Coordinates of C-alpha atoms in Angstrom, one line a residue:
Chain A
M257 CA 101.9 135.2 44.2
E258 CA 102.3 131.6 44.5
L259 CA 100.1 132.0 48.1
V260 CA 97.4 133.6 45.7
W261 CA 97.0 130.7 43.6
V262 CA 97.1 128.0 46.2
V263 CA 94.0 130.4 48.2
A264 CA 92.1 130.6 45.1
K265 CA 92.7 126.8 44.8
V266 CA 91.8 125.7 48.4
C267 CA 88.4 128.1 48.0
L268 CA 88.0 126.1 44.4
L269 CA 88.1 122.3 45.9
F270 CA 85.9 123.6 48.5
A271 CA 83.8 124.9 46.3
L272 CA 83.0 121.7 44.1
G273 CA 83.1 120.1 47.1
L274 CA 79.6 121.4 47.9
Y275 CA 78.3 121.6 44.6
I276 CA 79.0 117.7 44.9
L277 CA 76.7 117.9 48.0
F278 CA 74.3 120.1 46.1
A279 CA 74.5 116.9 43.3
F280 CA 73.8 114.2 46.1
V281 CA 71.3 116.3 47.8
L282 CA 69.6 116.5 43.6
V283 CA 68.9 112.4 43.8
R284 CA 68.4 111.7 46.9
Q285 CA 65.3 114.5 46.1
V286 CA 64.4 112.1 42.3
Y287 CA 64.1 109.6 44.5
M288 CA 61.7 110.6 47.1
M289 CA 59.7 112.5 44.5
M290 CA 59.5 109.2 42.1
K291 CA 58.0 107.9 44.9
V292 CA 55.4 110.5 44.6
I293 CA 55.1 109.8 41.4
S294 CA 56.0 107.0 40.0
T295 CA 56.3 106.7 35.5
P296 CA 57.5 104.6 33.6
H297 CA 60.0 106.9 32.5
N298 CA 61.6 107.2 35.7
W299 CA 64.7 105.6 35.2
L300 CA 66.0 108.3 32.5
I301 CA 65.3 111.0 34.7
K302 CA 66.8 108.7 38.0
L303 CA 69.8 108.8 34.8
F304 CA 69.7 112.1 34.4
A305 CA 70.6 113.5 38.4
W306 CA 72.8 110.4 38.8
A307 CA 75.1 111.7 35.3
H308 CA 74.7 115.2 37.7
L309 CA 76.8 114.4 40.4
L310 CA 79.1 111.9 38.3
G311 CA 79.8 115.2 36.2
S312 CA 80.7 117.2 39.4
F313 CA 82.8 115.0 40.9
L314 CA 84.8 114.3 37.7
V315 CA 84.9 118.2 37.7
F316 CA 86.3 118.0 41.6
L317 CA 88.9 115.3 40.1
F318 CA 90.5 117.3 36.7
A319 CA 90.5 120.3 39.2
L320 CA 92.4 118.1 41.7
I321 CA 94.9 117.2 39.0
I322 CA 95.2 120.4 37.0
L323 CA 94.8 123.2 39.1
Chain B
M92 CA -0.6 77.6 61.8
A93 CA -0.5 78.0 58.3
D94 CA 0.4 81.1 56.9
I95 CA -2.5 82.6 54.8
Y96 CA -1.0 85.5 52.6
S97 CA 2.7 86.2 52.2
A98 CA 4.1 89.2 50.1
P99 CA 5.3 89.8 47.1
K100 CA 8.2 89.6 48.0
K101 CA 10.1 88.6 44.6
K102 CA 8.5 91.3 42.7
A103 CA 9.6 94.0 44.7
S104 CA 13.5 92.7 45.2
L105 CA 13.7 92.7 41.7
V106 CA 12.2 96.6 40.8
G107 CA 15.7 97.0 42.8
K108 CA 17.6 95.0 40.7
K109 CA 16.0 96.8 37.6
K110 CA 17.0 100.0 39.3
K111 CA 20.0 99.4 40.8
K112 CA 20.9 98.1 37.2
E113 CA 19.6 101.4 35.6
R114 CA 21.7 103.8 38.6
S115 CA 24.6 102.0 37.6
E116 CA 23.6 102.4 33.8
K117 CA 24.2 105.7 34.5
L118 CA 27.3 105.4 35.8
K119 CA 29.3 104.2 33.5
Q120 CA 27.9 106.7 30.8
V121 CA 28.7 109.0 33.1
R122 CA 32.2 107.6 33.5
K123 CA 32.5 107.2 29.5
E124 CA 31.3 111.2 28.8
V125 CA 34.2 111.7 31.1
Y126 CA 36.6 109.4 28.8
R127 CA 35.1 111.3 25.4
L128 CA 36.1 114.5 26.9
V129 CA 39.8 113.6 27.9
G130 CA 40.3 110.7 24.9
K131 CA 43.6 109.5 25.1
E132 CA 46.4 112.4 24.3
G133 CA 50.5 112.8 25.7
N134 CA 53.2 111.5 26.4
F135 CA 55.4 111.3 29.4
L136 CA 56.6 115.4 29.3
S137 CA 53.2 116.6 28.1
A138 CA 51.9 119.0 29.9
F139 CA 48.2 117.1 29.9
V140 CA 47.9 113.3 29.6
A141 CA 44.5 112.3 29.1
R142 CA 44.5 108.7 31.3
P143 CA 48.2 107.8 31.8
A144 CA 47.9 104.4 30.8
R145 CA 50.8 103.4 33.7
L146 CA 51.0 106.2 36.3
S147 CA 51.2 105.1 39.4
F148 CA 51.6 107.7 42.7
E149 CA 52.5 107.6 46.8
N150 CA 49.3 106.4 48.6
Q151 CA 46.9 105.6 45.4
M152 CA 43.7 102.8 46.4
V153 CA 44.1 99.6 44.1
K154 CA 41.2 100.4 42.2
E155 CA 41.8 104.0 41.4
K156 CA 42.2 105.5 37.9
V157 CA 44.0 108.1 36.9
I158 CA 41.6 110.3 34.6
L159 CA 44.1 113.6 34.1
L160 CA 47.8 114.0 34.9
L161 CA 48.2 118.1 34.6
R162 CA 51.9 119.8 34.6
R163 CA 52.0 123.1 33.6
H164 CA 51.1 124.5 29.8
W165 CA 55.6 124.3 27.7
V166 CA 55.1 127.3 27.1
T167 CA 56.1 128.8 30.8
N168 CA 59.0 126.8 30.8
L169 CA 60.7 129.1 28.3
R170 CA 61.5 132.3 30.7
W171 CA 64.8 129.8 31.8
I172 CA 65.2 128.3 28.9
A173 CA 66.0 131.5 27.8
I174 CA 67.7 132.8 31.1
V175 CA 69.9 129.9 30.1
L176 CA 70.6 130.4 26.7
L177 CA 71.7 133.5 27.6
M178 CA 73.2 131.3 30.8
I179 CA 75.7 130.0 28.1
I180 CA 77.3 132.5 26.6
V181 CA 78.4 133.7 29.4
P182 CA 82.1 132.9 29.3
G183 CA 82.3 133.8 25.7
L184 CA 81.6 137.1 26.8
L185 CA 84.2 137.6 30.1
R186 CA 86.7 135.9 28.1
L187 CA 87.0 140.1 26.5
L188 CA 86.7 141.3 30.3
P189 CA 90.3 142.3 32.1
P190 CA 90.5 140.5 35.5
F191 CA 89.1 137.3 33.4
G192 CA 92.0 137.8 31.2
W193 CA 94.7 137.7 33.6
L194 CA 93.7 134.5 35.1
P195 CA 96.0 131.6 34.6
G196 CA 94.5 128.8 31.7
R197 CA 93.8 126.2 34.1
F198 CA 92.2 129.0 36.2
K199 CA 90.3 129.8 33.2
L200 CA 89.5 126.6 32.6
V201 CA 88.8 125.0 35.7
L202 CA 85.8 128.8 36.2
T203 CA 84.2 128.4 33.0
M204 CA 83.5 123.9 33.6
M205 CA 82.3 125.7 37.4
W206 CA 79.7 128.1 35.6
Y207 CA 78.2 124.8 33.1
L208 CA 77.9 122.5 36.0
F209 CA 75.4 125.6 37.6
V210 CA 73.1 126.6 34.2
L211 CA 73.5 122.6 34.4
A212 CA 72.2 123.1 37.5
F213 CA 70.1 125.4 37.2
I214 CA 68.3 123.4 34.2
L215 CA 67.8 120.2 36.1
E216 CA 66.5 122.3 39.1
E217 CA 63.5 123.8 37.0
F218 CA 63.4 120.9 34.5
F219 CA 62.3 119.0 37.5
S220 CA 60.6 121.4 39.3
W221 CA 58.3 121.4 36.5
Y222 CA 57.8 117.2 35.6
F223 CA 57.6 117.1 39.7
S224 CA 54.9 119.8 40.6
V225 CA 51.7 118.4 38.8
N226 CA 48.1 117.8 39.7
I227 CA 46.2 114.4 38.7
I228 CA 42.6 114.2 38.7
T229 CA 41.0 110.6 39.8
D230 CA 37.7 108.9 39.3
E231 CA 37.8 109.6 43.6
R232 CA 40.4 113.0 43.9
V233 CA 42.2 115.2 42.9
I234 CA 46.0 115.2 43.7
D235 CA 48.6 118.7 44.0
V236 CA 52.2 118.0 44.1
D237 CA 53.8 121.2 44.3
F238 CA 58.0 120.7 44.0
V239 CA 58.5 123.6 45.4
S240 CA 62.9 123.9 45.4
L241 CA 65.1 120.6 46.1
I242 CA 64.4 120.4 50.0
Y243 CA 60.5 121.7 49.9
K244 CA 57.9 119.8 48.4
R245 CA 54.3 119.7 49.5
V246 CA 51.1 117.0 48.8
S247 CA 47.7 117.2 49.3
D248 CA 44.5 116.4 48.1
A249 CA 40.7 115.5 48.3
E250 CA 37.9 113.9 47.9
I251 CA 36.0 114.9 44.4
V252 CA 33.0 114.5 46.6
N253 CA 34.1 117.4 48.6
I254 CA 34.1 120.0 46.6
E255 CA 31.5 122.9 46.1
D256 CA 33.3 124.9 43.5
V257 CA 35.9 125.4 40.5
T258 CA 36.7 128.2 38.0
Y259 CA 39.8 128.8 36.4
E260 CA 41.6 131.9 34.7
M261 CA 42.4 132.4 32.0
G262 CA 44.1 134.4 30.5
G263 CA 47.8 136.8 29.7
I264 CA 49.0 137.0 25.8
A265 CA 50.4 133.4 25.8
G266 CA 47.7 132.4 27.9
T267 CA 44.9 133.6 25.5
M268 CA 47.7 132.4 22.0
F269 CA 48.2 128.8 23.7
S270 CA 44.8 128.2 25.7
Y271 CA 46.4 127.5 29.0
G272 CA 45.1 128.7 32.0
T273 CA 44.6 128.2 35.7
V274 CA 41.8 126.4 37.7
Y275 CA 40.3 126.8 40.8
V276 CA 39.3 123.4 42.8
Q277 CA 37.2 124.8 46.9
T278 CA 37.0 122.0 48.7
A279 CA 33.8 121.4 52.3
A280 CA 36.5 120.6 54.2
E281 CA 38.8 123.1 56.3
A282 CA 37.6 126.3 53.5
R283 CA 40.9 124.9 50.9
E284 CA 41.4 125.5 47.6
F285 CA 43.4 123.6 44.8
E286 CA 45.7 126.4 42.3
F287 CA 46.3 124.4 39.2
E288 CA 48.5 126.4 38.2
S289 CA 49.1 127.2 33.6
V290 CA 47.4 124.1 33.0
P291 CA 46.5 123.5 29.6
R292 CA 42.9 123.4 28.4
P293 CA 41.4 124.9 31.9
A294 CA 37.7 124.6 30.7
L295 CA 38.2 120.8 29.4
V296 CA 39.3 120.1 33.1
V297 CA 36.3 122.1 35.0
K298 CA 34.5 120.1 32.4
V299 CA 35.7 116.7 33.6
L300 CA 36.0 117.4 36.9
Q301 CA 32.1 118.5 37.7
K302 CA 31.1 115.9 35.6
L303 CA 33.4 113.7 37.8
R304 CA 31.1 115.0 40.8
L305 CA 28.2 113.9 39.7
E306 CA 29.1 110.9 38.9
E307 CA 30.1 110.9 42.7
K308 CA 26.4 111.7 43.8
Q309 CA 24.9 109.0 41.9
E310 CA 27.7 106.8 43.7
E311 CA 26.5 108.2 46.8
L312 CA 23.0 108.1 46.3
E313 CA 22.7 104.6 44.9
G314 CA 24.9 103.5 48.4
R315 CA 22.1 105.4 50.2
L316 CA 19.9 103.2 48.5
S317 CA 20.9 99.9 48.8

């Protein structure tokens, strides 16, 4: 039974790892789009993208500790 | 031998200058009319931003002025906002189902957090897709920026002088109620068509494009004559 939870933990961590990759791609994409259109409020959009990446890191760390 | 007669060059150049001045006055008038039509409105989250002060875009020319920045009408966002609201209550509903209830507390917590991360990603993806998919009308060109997905974008532009036909389509309950529609811009080059999808006040957009085309034609004429 213990093995089931270990496998579940690995699967969840793997999914979260993929999610971090996705969050990173999102940041890159935001920077790319900002090259196309630049407005004075771009910093706010950047902030959202970085906060999302940071959030996904924190959830990964949290899952690593708690599971 | 001394010249007996010399042509009155001064007078001819004076007439030319006067005509040139008249034409440039006409151009200025057309531009004023365009500015009067669009006014000055909108903030960075608006779907209709007239003469944005500090907006620049890729490959912008030095003296090129942005007249309109258009996005899809905000009403078109309601669909994904409704989906988000439904997604937010999903973990609460799942708690009532047995398979989720059997899981240890720590797994439930992480799965719930993962779900909300997914919801956040969905929101960001939809919002960025709306925010960055813009149509820009400058005094020289129309630019269509499509943020299709995270890994795919398309940027195309056409000079106003190459525009052959501008039409708009407005329909449906929401379109009529909130006054938005799709503007089609047909250009001469390679039979390309630009589509400004679900933009607010399409009739005004068409009118502005017509005025700008007129201005470009005047400019072209001026260039040819001078």
